């Protein structure tokens, strides 16, 4: 008997994790995969492009939840997902990352007594003002199998009382996507389209509510970016929520910060490979820049991905003008070389598949789960 797995994905950073996981599980006779798109992200530039470029199969179900407050968005995913899970009767539900769709998917499944598998479990920023931190803690608390990207994740889960048998350090699915997509990303003509051939530049992304929703904070970061841009032109791929706040505040960024629409995966990877530095508050970009060996200044006071600082090219730059400029200066004086963290080798999907197979073999009668 095949195990029917439902994958829940909803927002941009989910797609590069779901792609290699589904690619590893799909050809395996032991599993049947069904994809649900919650619709948390819905613009083509935030969702459709990623499905095409990462060759993710079309979702069998689309919940079309759209935007809303955290409670509204989470509740809407739960309300619309529950009847689908009741109807599809999966053997397990797979959620990835830390977005509202992750939490909602895990909650619905756990309450229906369907085993929950969480990929990218155990990461902790220890900052509960971040909505993602709350999502991570709750999702992990109710998950049955925890697939972990770095050793800090295992340590955090053990400290929270998780059974060691439920935890598997499998490496990083985002890195699988990155490695698979490098040849196509190298072909991107984005530099040409932006007219930045043969010149050095920095790449910026910013979307955390704590950084962009508060005008004073946004102005603080923008003033540091403006000073940096006097030395190194900056290209800023602007998330829709950030664009709204930048326009509302009417912040003058000067002539050397170039605002771009959200970019596709391959174009963005190309820019990351070619830039001199990345300035970001994203989680995933801290990991990608470490793998690419590009210096990263994280515009936050903490990271849930400490391996990118310990082994990689990441520096925590803080969110004040002075701390960002200090980190920028430090990076220019002594750029971090960095090494690639253990198991970030492009084979996390296969390790996830084997951990999932082991989990079901242990939780089902042997005749129900053939070790094909
Ligand atoms: C979400 C995730 C965050 C992730 C980020 C990546 C949560 C709590 N946050 O934040 O962890 O790093 O995605 O982008 O789940 N919008 C559009 N088009 C879209 C989607 C959103 O215009 O396709 C606008 C809407 O105005 C919306 C706002 O962006 O209100 C924020 O979207 P939302 O999904 O609430 O959170 P993100 O900031 O994208």
XYZ file of N, CA and C in Angstrom, residues 39-296:
774
model
N -2.270 29.574 -1.478
C -2.559 30.895 -2.058
C -2.160 32.052 -1.159
N -1.312 31.790 -0.141
C -0.823 32.906 0.694
C -0.116 33.932 -0.177
N 0.737 33.464 -1.080
C 1.281 34.339 -2.131
C 0.565 33.985 -3.423
N 0.189 35.006 -4.165
C -0.702 34.791 -5.308
C -0.246 35.532 -6.561
N 0.571 36.615 -6.418
C 1.067 37.297 -7.620
C 1.922 36.312 -8.421
N 1.883 36.434 -9.746
C 2.723 35.541 -10.556
C 4.195 35.671 -10.148
N 4.620 36.903 -9.839
C 6.036 37.114 -9.509
C 6.410 36.512 -8.156
N 5.422 36.218 -7.315
C 5.706 35.643 -5.987
C 5.419 34.132 -5.950
N 4.740 33.621 -6.999
C 4.326 32.228 -6.945
C 4.475 31.512 -8.291
N 3.698 31.908 -9.304
C 3.668 31.187 -10.584
C 5.053 31.013 -11.194
N 5.841 32.091 -11.191
C 7.195 32.026 -11.752
C 7.999 30.905 -11.100
N 7.851 30.756 -9.793
C 8.639 29.761 -9.062
C 8.201 28.337 -9.430
N 6.894 28.165 -9.639
C 6.412 26.845 -10.060
C 7.020 26.474 -11.405
N 7.065 27.447 -12.317
C 7.612 27.152 -13.654
C 9.119 26.894 -13.569
N 9.843 27.797 -12.903
C 11.301 27.684 -12.917
C 11.808 26.491 -12.112
N 11.078 26.115 -11.085
C 11.503 24.980 -10.262
C 10.821 23.681 -10.698
N 10.033 23.790 -11.752
C 9.316 22.628 -12.321
C 8.528 21.864 -11.260
N 7.773 22.628 -10.496
C 6.909 22.012 -9.483
C 5.606 21.627 -10.190
N 5.102 20.404 -9.918
C 3.845 20.029 -10.589
C 2.699 20.956 -10.184
N 1.703 21.075 -11.050
C 0.550 21.903 -10.695
C -0.104 21.363 -9.425
N -0.503 22.246 -8.524
C -1.160 21.745 -7.309
C -2.504 21.088 -7.655
N -2.824 20.020 -6.926
C -4.138 19.383 -7.135
C -5.240 20.224 -6.500
N -4.883 20.991 -5.470
C -5.880 21.837 -4.792
C -5.284 23.225 -4.605
N -6.095 24.245 -4.835
C -5.663 25.626 -4.607
C -6.672 26.256 -3.648
N -6.177 26.745 -2.503
C -7.108 27.249 -1.484
C -7.394 28.744 -1.627
N -6.602 29.440 -2.431
C -6.856 30.872 -2.729
C -7.110 31.739 -1.492
N -6.306 31.584 -0.456
C -6.612 32.359 0.766
C -6.216 33.833 0.656
N -5.158 34.150 -0.061
C -4.746 35.551 -0.216
C -4.213 36.157 1.077
N -4.181 37.504 1.097
C -3.580 38.226 2.226
C -4.594 38.450 3.350
N -4.078 38.867 4.495
C -4.936 39.166 5.652
C -4.051 39.294 6.865
N -4.655 39.588 8.013
C -3.867 39.616 9.249
C -3.372 38.189 9.521
N -2.461 38.051 10.449
C -1.940 36.706 10.733
C -3.064 35.752 11.115
N -3.946 36.221 11.995
C -5.042 35.346 12.445
C -5.963 35.005 11.278
N -6.296 36.031 10.485
C -7.208 35.772 9.358
C -6.590 34.785 8.375
N -5.319 35.028 8.039
C -4.676 34.191 7.023
C -4.539 32.743 7.519
N -4.085 32.603 8.768
C -3.901 31.253 9.331
C -5.248 30.541 9.431
N -6.252 31.268 9.911
C -7.585 30.668 10.085
C -8.185 30.280 8.742
N -7.960 31.117 7.748
C -8.550 30.849 6.429
C -7.921 29.606 5.804
N -6.580 29.462 5.958
C -5.949 28.234 5.449
C -6.545 27.028 6.189
N -6.684 27.139 7.510
C -7.213 26.001 8.295
C -8.630 25.643 7.839
N -9.463 26.662 7.711
C -10.866 26.435 7.351
C -10.978 25.742 5.987
N -10.137 26.191 5.040
C -10.249 25.641 3.679
C -9.492 24.321 3.511
N -8.482 24.088 4.362
C -7.683 22.867 4.229
C -8.381 21.661 4.862
N -9.104 21.901 5.936
C -9.686 20.780 6.692
C -10.530 19.853 5.806
N -11.491 20.387 5.025
C -12.295 19.460 4.207
C -11.459 18.715 3.160
N -10.384 19.340 2.680
C -9.548 18.657 1.682
C -8.841 17.468 2.336
N -8.329 17.672 3.554
C -7.636 16.558 4.229
C -8.627 15.450 4.589
N -9.816 15.844 4.991
C -10.828 14.824 5.326
C -11.149 14.003 4.078
N -11.247 14.663 2.955
C -11.594 14.002 1.709
C -10.441 13.131 1.179
N -9.219 13.666 1.230
C -8.075 12.957 0.631
C -7.508 11.864 1.535
N -7.813 11.936 2.844
C -7.338 10.937 3.817
C -5.846 10.584 3.628
N -4.954 11.568 3.728
C -3.532 11.243 3.539
C -2.967 10.458 4.724
N -1.854 9.745 4.450
C -1.141 9.060 5.525
C -0.257 10.027 6.298
N 0.099 11.159 5.654
C 0.936 12.166 6.314
C 0.798 13.500 5.617
N 1.050 14.568 6.369
C 1.057 15.913 5.787
C 2.449 16.496 5.967
N 3.007 17.000 4.866
C 4.357 17.576 4.900
C 4.243 19.090 4.825
N 4.806 19.775 5.817
C 4.852 21.244 5.783
C 6.320 21.659 5.794
N 6.599 22.812 5.194
C 8.001 23.261 5.089
C 8.121 24.693 5.601
N 9.284 24.998 6.202
C 9.594 26.375 6.569
C 8.785 26.878 7.750
N 8.459 28.166 7.721
C 7.934 28.816 8.929
C 6.863 29.869 8.641
N 6.208 29.765 7.492
C 5.226 30.807 7.159
C 3.864 30.440 7.762
N 2.902 31.352 7.640
C 1.597 31.086 8.237
C 0.960 29.809 7.673
N 1.197 29.533 6.392
C 0.632 28.310 5.780
C 1.233 27.057 6.407
N 2.482 27.143 6.854
C 3.148 26.003 7.510
C 2.423 25.674 8.808
N 2.230 26.706 9.611
C 1.558 26.530 10.905
C 0.136 26.011 10.704
N -0.588 26.632 9.772
C -1.988 26.253 9.563
C -2.083 24.798 9.105
N -1.207 24.402 8.194
C -1.225 23.029 7.685
C -0.962 22.033 8.802
N 0.018 22.345 9.636
C 0.378 21.440 10.731
C -0.775 21.318 11.729
N -1.412 22.439 12.034
C -2.505 22.419 13.019
C -3.687 21.578 12.539
N -4.067 21.785 11.290
C -5.227 21.042 10.774
C -4.924 19.543 10.791
N -3.730 19.180 10.296
C -3.383 17.761 10.229
C -3.335 17.147 11.630
N -2.674 17.846 12.568
C -2.521 17.284 13.915
C -3.886 17.043 14.547
N -4.827 17.967 14.314
C -6.159 17.806 14.932
C -6.962 16.701 14.268
N -6.594 16.346 13.040
C -7.246 15.206 12.387
C -6.472 13.915 12.644
N -5.465 14.010 13.518
C -4.614 12.866 13.865
C -3.881 12.284 12.665
N -3.507 13.172 11.760
C -2.676 12.770 10.610
C -1.226 13.134 10.969
N -0.282 12.194 10.807
C 1.113 12.521 11.140
C 1.607 13.748 10.374
N 2.326 14.622 11.091
C 2.862 15.851 10.493
C 4.379 15.716 10.355
N 4.859 16.012 9.159
C 6.299 15.999 8.879
C 6.703 17.448 8.609
N 7.666 17.956 9.389
C 8.083 19.355 9.212
C 9.509 19.404 8.672
N 9.643 19.935 7.469
C 10.976 20.120 6.886
C 11.454 21.530 7.193
N 12.672 21.637 7.681
C 13.316 22.859 8.179
C 12.889 23.096 9.638
N 12.830 22.002 10.377
C 12.426 22.072 11.786
C 13.593 22.546 12.659
N 13.240 23.029 13.846
C 14.232 23.263 14.903
C 14.941 24.608 14.861
N 14.783 25.387 13.804
C 15.468 26.685 13.763
C 14.827 27.619 14.778
N 15.637 28.357 15.496
C 15.115 29.281 16.513
C 15.916 30.583 16.497
N 15.204 31.708 16.422
C 15.852 33.022 16.564
C 15.795 33.483 18.020
N 14.957 32.809 18.834
C 14.705 33.195 20.224
C 14.143 34.609 20.308
N 13.415 35.002 19.293
C 12.804 36.329 19.226
C 11.332 36.142 18.846
N 10.485 36.120 19.876
C 9.079 35.814 19.609
C 8.312 36.978 18.997
N 8.995 38.135 18.828
C 8.303 39.216 18.121
C 8.256 38.917 16.623
N 9.023 37.919 16.180
C 8.973 37.505 14.765
C 7.834 36.520 14.588
N 6.897 36.811 13.694
C 5.793 35.856 13.515
C 6.297 34.461 13.148
N 7.396 34.402 12.404
C 7.901 33.092 11.974
C 8.393 32.269 13.160
N 8.899 32.932 14.216
C 9.405 32.187 15.378
C 8.239 31.463 16.078
N 7.125 32.159 16.186
C 5.940 31.530 16.788
C 5.507 30.354 15.907
N 5.492 30.570 14.609
C 5.112 29.486 13.685
C 6.039 28.284 13.840
N 7.340 28.556 13.992
C 8.304 27.449 14.102
C 8.074 26.655 15.387
N 7.910 27.377 16.500
C 7.784 26.695 17.798
C 6.526 25.817 17.810
N 5.414 26.391 17.364
C 4.150 25.642 17.431
C 4.172 24.478 16.447
N 4.662 24.729 15.242
C 4.697 23.647 14.236
C 5.539 22.484 14.751
N 6.704 22.785 15.298
C 7.567 21.700 15.785
C 6.918 20.952 16.953
N 6.211 21.698 17.798
C 5.605 21.060 18.987
C 4.584 20.002 18.582
N 3.939 20.179 17.424
C 2.869 19.229 17.049
C 3.275 18.346 15.869
N 4.556 18.396 15.483
C 5.001 17.556 14.365
C 5.503 16.214 14.880
N 5.388 15.203 14.024
C 5.784 13.840 14.399
C 7.160 13.465 13.873
N 7.535 14.075 12.748
C 8.876 13.839 12.197
C 9.479 15.195 11.881
N 10.691 15.431 12.401
C 11.319 16.745 12.295
C 12.577 16.623 11.446
N 12.543 17.217 10.276
C 13.659 17.154 9.325
C 14.450 18.450 9.451
N 15.724 18.320 9.788
C 16.504 19.458 10.285
C 17.650 19.788 9.328
N 17.914 21.097 9.159
C 18.945 21.559 8.213
C 20.330 21.691 8.827
N 20.387 22.009 10.131
C 21.697 22.238 10.758
C 21.648 21.761 12.197
N 22.831 21.465 12.770
C 22.896 20.862 14.106
C 22.203 21.707 15.171
N 22.209 23.043 15.032
C 21.551 23.872 16.051
C 20.071 23.490 16.152
N 19.500 23.069 15.022
C 18.091 22.677 15.011
C 17.843 21.460 15.886
N 18.721 20.482 15.776
C 18.571 19.285 16.618
C 18.704 19.672 18.100
N 19.713 20.480 18.408
C 19.936 20.875 19.811
C 18.710 21.614 20.361
N 18.141 22.507 19.570
C 16.954 23.251 20.033
C 15.787 22.308 20.303
N 15.592 21.349 19.416
C 14.458 20.427 19.568
C 14.654 19.528 20.786
N 15.876 19.071 20.997
C 16.135 18.216 22.174
C 15.896 19.017 23.446
N 16.330 20.297 23.438
C 16.128 21.141 24.621
C 14.635 21.343 24.893
N 13.833 21.323 23.834
C 12.387 21.491 24.005
C 11.698 20.161 24.317
N 12.494 19.103 24.500
C 11.922 17.838 24.964
C 11.481 16.894 23.870
N 11.897 17.137 22.637
C 11.498 16.243 21.550
C 12.247 14.911 21.634
N 11.575 13.841 21.254
C 12.174 12.511 21.228
C 13.251 12.478 20.136
N 14.496 12.085 20.492
C 15.559 12.062 19.473
C 15.199 11.219 18.252
N 14.351 10.190 18.448
C 13.994 9.330 17.314
C 13.131 10.041 16.276
N 12.544 11.194 16.668
C 11.686 11.938 15.724
C 12.487 12.928 14.894
N 13.789 13.050 15.207
C 14.594 14.113 14.584
C 15.583 13.499 13.591
N 15.633 14.059 12.390
C 16.647 13.621 11.421
C 17.326 14.851 10.826
N 18.649 14.905 10.964
C 19.395 16.007 10.322
C 19.642 15.574 8.874
N 19.008 16.251 7.964
C 18.990 15.803 6.562
C 19.704 16.755 5.615
N 20.099 17.934 6.104
C 20.671 18.931 5.200
C 19.610 19.918 4.755
N 19.912 20.624 3.676
C 19.110 21.804 3.349
C 18.462 21.689 1.968
N 17.130 21.609 1.979
C 16.409 21.456 0.706
C 16.611 22.647 -0.220
N 16.722 23.865 0.376
C 16.937 25.055 -0.468
C 18.212 24.915 -1.274
N 19.200 24.247 -0.660
C 20.484 24.078 -1.345
C 20.340 23.074 -2.498
N 19.448 22.082 -2.330
C 19.163 21.172 -3.451
C 18.651 21.982 -4.635
N 17.685 22.862 -4.368
C 17.127 23.680 -5.456
C 18.201 24.554 -6.072
N 19.007 25.152 -5.201
C 20.051 26.057 -5.697
C 21.012 25.300 -6.617
N 21.496 24.157 -6.144
C 22.498 23.435 -6.951
C 21.889 22.963 -8.274
N 20.637 22.497 -8.216
C 19.982 22.027 -9.439
C 19.774 23.171 -10.435
N 19.570 24.378 -9.906
C 19.190 25.497 -10.779
C 20.380 26.327 -11.253
N 21.578 26.035 -10.723
C 22.725 26.889 -11.080
C 22.980 26.981 -12.585
N 22.972 25.841 -13.327
C 23.233 25.965 -14.766
C 22.222 26.885 -15.454
N 20.939 26.745 -15.109
C 19.919 27.604 -15.734
C 20.080 29.047 -15.261
N 20.423 29.225 -13.983
C 20.577 30.587 -13.453
C 21.746 31.301 -14.138
N 22.794 30.524 -14.436
C 23.956 31.139 -15.102
C 23.595 31.693 -16.480
N 22.572 31.101 -17.088
C 22.145 31.544 -18.431
C 21.308 32.828 -18.381
N 20.874 33.228 -17.197
C 19.988 34.402 -17.107
C 20.682 35.644 -17.675
N 19.902 36.466 -18.379
C 20.479 37.703 -18.939
C 20.069 38.921 -18.096
N 19.805 38.659 -16.801
C 19.273 39.741 -15.957
C 20.247 40.923 -15.839
N 21.550 40.643 -15.800
C 22.524 41.745 -15.693
C 22.416 42.647 -16.918
N 22.285 42.011 -18.046
C 22.162 42.752 -19.301
C 20.877 43.595 -19.281
N 19.784 42.962 -18.864
C 18.504 43.685 -18.831
C 18.568 44.890 -17.894
N 19.332 44.736 -16.800
C 19.425 45.843 -15.841
C 20.566 46.800 -16.184
N 21.328 46.464 -17.210
C 22.428 47.341 -17.631
C 23.556 47.397 -16.618
N 23.837 46.278 -15.911
C 24.922 46.316 -14.911
C 26.087 45.406 -15.304
N 26.326 45.303 -16.614
C 27.478 44.511 -17.055
C 28.772 45.200 -16.597
N 29.721 44.392 -16.160
C 31.074 44.875 -15.810
C 31.121 45.901 -14.686
N 30.154 45.939 -13.811
C 30.317 46.857 -12.683
C 29.937 46.136 -11.382
N 30.551 46.581 -10.315
C 30.273 45.947 -9.025
C 28.953 46.487 -8.487
N 28.244 45.661 -7.736
C 26.970 46.121 -7.177
C 26.625 45.286 -5.946
N 25.737 45.824 -5.131
C 25.200 45.091 -3.993
C 23.732 44.782 -4.246
N 23.253 43.717 -3.596
C 21.875 43.246 -3.806
C 21.118 43.361 -2.475
N 19.927 43.946 -2.531
C 19.165 44.193 -1.295
C 17.797 43.510 -1.362
N 17.377 42.901 -0.246
C 15.962 42.520 -0.081
C 15.579 42.833 1.370
N 14.342 43.196 1.552
C 13.870 43.598 2.888
C 12.358 43.395 2.932
N 11.873 42.628 3.870
C 10.410 42.485 3.922
C 9.865 42.195 5.320
N 10.752 42.013 6.326
C 10.235 41.669 7.662
C 9.378 42.804 8.187
N 8.215 42.473 8.761
C 7.349 43.517 9.315
C 8.117 44.464 10.243
N 9.008 43.915 11.102
C 9.727 44.772 12.061
C 10.608 45.790 11.348
N 11.049 45.486 10.126
C 11.911 46.408 9.394
C 11.152 47.356 8.480
N 10.046 46.902 7.928
C 9.433 47.740 6.886
C 8.080 48.342 7.274
N 7.382 47.739 8.235
C 6.043 48.273 8.559
C 6.140 49.553 9.383
N 7.233 49.701 10.133
C 7.414 50.870 10.990
C 8.248 51.914 10.224
N 7.638 53.089 9.986
C 8.283 54.074 9.112
C 9.650 54.520 9.638
N 9.727 54.701 10.974
C 10.984 55.174 11.553
C 12.103 54.147 11.276
N 11.762 52.881 11.484
C 12.749 51.817 11.272
C 13.148 51.719 9.801
N 12.155 51.836 8.938
C 12.440 51.752 7.501
C 13.365 52.900 7.084
N 13.109 54.099 7.636
C 13.969 55.258 7.315
C 15.396 55.036 7.817
N 15.511 54.426 8.992
C 16.832 54.148 9.581
C 17.658 53.249 8.646
N 17.035 52.158 8.205
C 17.754 51.227 7.311
C 18.032 51.913 5.980
N 17.034 52.635 5.467
C 17.208 53.289 4.161
C 18.364 54.291 4.203
N 18.547 54.948 5.351
C 19.625 55.949 5.397
C 20.991 55.248 5.330
N 21.103 54.061 5.944
C 22.362 53.302 5.826
C 22.564 52.836 4.389
N 21.504 52.341 3.777
C 21.626 51.841 2.400
C 22.036 52.972 1.462
N 21.476 54.151 1.720
C 21.796 55.278 0.843
C 23.289 55.629 0.927
N 23.829 55.593 2.138
C 25.267 55.890 2.287
C 26.123 54.813 1.612
N 25.720 53.559 1.803
C 26.471 52.461 1.169
C 26.420 52.609 -0.354
N 25.260 53.022 -0.863
C 25.107 53.111 -2.328
C 26.024 54.171 -2.944
N 26.501 55.097 -2.113
C 27.457 56.089 -2.645
C 28.775 55.408 -3.025
N 29.060 54.264 -2.338
C 30.301 53.545 -2.652
C 30.066 52.357 -3.577
N 28.874 51.763 -3.477
C 28.569 50.562 -4.250
C 27.102 50.663 -4.683
N 26.824 50.770 -5.975
C 25.422 50.867 -6.392
C 24.623 49.659 -5.886
N 23.403 49.899 -5.460
C 22.581 48.827 -4.892
C 21.369 48.561 -5.782
N 21.067 47.275 -5.956
C 19.861 46.846 -6.669
C 18.971 46.156 -5.648
N 17.753 46.662 -5.532
C 16.853 46.242 -4.452
C 15.609 45.591 -5.068
N 15.489 44.265 -4.891
C 14.301 43.551 -5.372
C 13.208 43.734 -4.319
N 12.213 44.519 -4.647
C 11.299 45.019 -3.604
C 10.059 44.125 -3.459
N 9.906 43.577 -2.276
C 8.723 42.779 -1.917
C 7.494 43.699 -1.926
N 6.302 43.167 -2.319
C 5.112 44.038 -2.386
C 4.835 44.798 -1.084
N 5.033 44.118 0.073
C 4.718 44.828 1.329
C 5.683 45.997 1.540
N 6.945 45.828 1.123
C 7.946 46.880 1.295
C 7.661 48.046 0.358
N 7.253 47.720 -0.872
C 6.965 48.786 -1.838
C 5.846 49.683 -1.300
N 4.814 49.054 -0.753
C 3.702 49.834 -0.196
C 4.238 50.808 0.855
N 5.088 50.328 1.754
C 5.579 51.181 2.842
C 6.563 52.236 2.346
N 7.412 51.878 1.382
C 8.351 52.873 0.828
C 7.576 54.009 0.176
N 6.545 53.636 -0.585
C 5.772 54.667 -1.290
C 5.014 55.531 -0.291
N 4.434 54.889 0.704
C 3.648 55.617 1.702
C 4.525 56.614 2.455
N 5.750 56.181 2.803
C 6.637 57.051 3.579
C 7.331 58.092 2.692
N 7.337 57.893 1.385
C 7.981 58.833 0.464
C 9.467 59.005 0.748
N 10.154 57.883 1.009
C 11.578 57.951 1.371
C 12.433 58.210 0.127
N 13.352 59.175 0.244
C 14.257 59.479 -0.870
C 15.498 58.588 -0.769
N 15.638 57.683 -1.714
C 16.739 56.711 -1.644
C 17.971 57.158 -2.421
N 17.894 58.284 -3.086
C 19.039 58.739 -3.888
C 19.067 58.046 -5.238
N 20.083 58.406 -6.031
C 20.102 57.947 -7.433
C 20.783 56.593 -7.587
N 21.457 56.103 -6.531
C 22.273 54.892 -6.726
C 21.648 53.642 -6.104
N 20.404 53.798 -5.648
C 19.650 52.602 -5.237
C 18.590 52.386 -6.313
N 18.651 51.237 -6.951
C 17.742 50.950 -8.059
C 16.672 49.974 -7.576
N 15.429 50.396 -7.622
C 14.343 49.527 -7.156
C 13.868 48.628 -8.296
N 13.731 47.338 -7.979
C 13.285 46.363 -8.983
C 12.004 45.712 -8.495
N 11.210 45.213 -9.425
C 10.047 44.393 -9.052
C 10.578 43.083 -8.465
N 9.728 42.305 -7.733
C 10.216 40.995 -7.266
C 10.741 40.197 -8.459
N 11.872 39.519 -8.260
C 12.503 38.808 -9.373
C 12.151 37.329 -9.316
N 12.257 36.683 -10.484
C 12.111 35.226 -10.518
C 13.296 34.571 -9.830
N 13.188 33.265 -9.605
C 14.217 32.520 -8.880
C 15.558 32.543 -9.620
N 15.534 32.282 -10.924
C 16.789 32.161 -11.680
C 17.476 33.519 -11.805
N 16.714 34.573 -12.069
C 17.299 35.917 -12.149
C 17.904 36.306 -10.805
N 17.188 36.004 -9.724
C 17.688 36.399 -8.405
C 18.968 35.626 -8.061
N 18.982 34.320 -8.386
C 20.195 33.529 -8.134
C 21.373 34.104 -8.918
N 21.103 34.490 -10.161
C 22.172 35.057 -10.991
C 22.740 36.314 -10.326
N 21.866 37.183 -9.862
C 22.339 38.410 -9.205
C 23.112 38.080 -7.936
N 22.622 37.075 -7.196
C 23.342 36.691 -5.970
C 24.742 36.187 -6.288
N 24.868 35.450 -7.371
C 26.191 34.909 -7.743
C 27.152 36.012 -8.138
N 26.616 37.081 -8.750
C 27.486 38.089 -9.358
C 27.708 39.324 -8.482
N 26.946 39.470 -7.408
C 27.059 40.709 -6.630
C 28.268 40.655 -5.689
N 28.614 41.818 -5.123
C 29.741 41.869 -4.183
C 29.279 41.599 -2.759
N 28.039 41.920 -2.478
C 27.497 41.716 -1.135
C 25.973 41.679 -1.220
N 25.368 40.899 -0.309
C 23.914 40.879 -0.193
C 23.544 41.538 1.133
N 22.560 42.418 1.108
C 22.037 43.010 2.352
C 20.578 42.584 2.441
N 20.217 41.853 3.488
C 18.902 41.215 3.483
C 18.370 40.984 4.888
N 17.048 40.830 5.008
C 16.489 40.326 6.266
C 15.807 38.981 6.050
N 16.056 38.368 4.886
C 15.463 37.065 4.579
C 16.198 35.954 5.327
N 15.515 34.856 5.591
C 16.187 33.688 6.170
C 16.922 32.911 5.097
N 16.197 32.585 4.025
C 16.753 31.720 2.984
C 17.956 32.325 2.289
N 17.964 33.642 2.116
C 19.080 34.272 1.397
C 20.363 34.200 2.225
N 20.241 34.172 3.545
C 21.433 33.957 4.387
C 22.081 32.613 4.026
N 21.222 31.618 3.758
C 21.739 30.283 3.438
C 22.307 30.241 2.028
N 21.562 30.826 1.081
C 22.016 30.784 -0.321
C 23.352 31.505 -0.481
N 23.506 32.666 0.157
C 24.752 33.429 -0.016
C 25.928 32.658 0.593
N 25.670 31.941 1.700
C 26.728 31.111 2.287
C 27.178 30.037 1.302
N 26.222 29.408 0.622
C 26.588 28.353 -0.336
C 27.312 28.942 -1.541
N 26.916 30.152 -1.936
C 27.548 30.785 -3.103
C 28.868 31.474 -2.742
N 29.155 31.579 -1.429
C 30.402 32.236 -0.995
C 30.365 33.749 -1.156
N 29.177 34.324 -1.140
C 29.018 35.778 -1.286
C 28.771 36.375 0.106
N 29.469 37.458 0.477
C 29.241 38.056 1.797
C 27.783 38.492 1.959
N 27.249 38.241 3.167
C 25.855 38.604 3.442
C 25.816 39.442 4.719
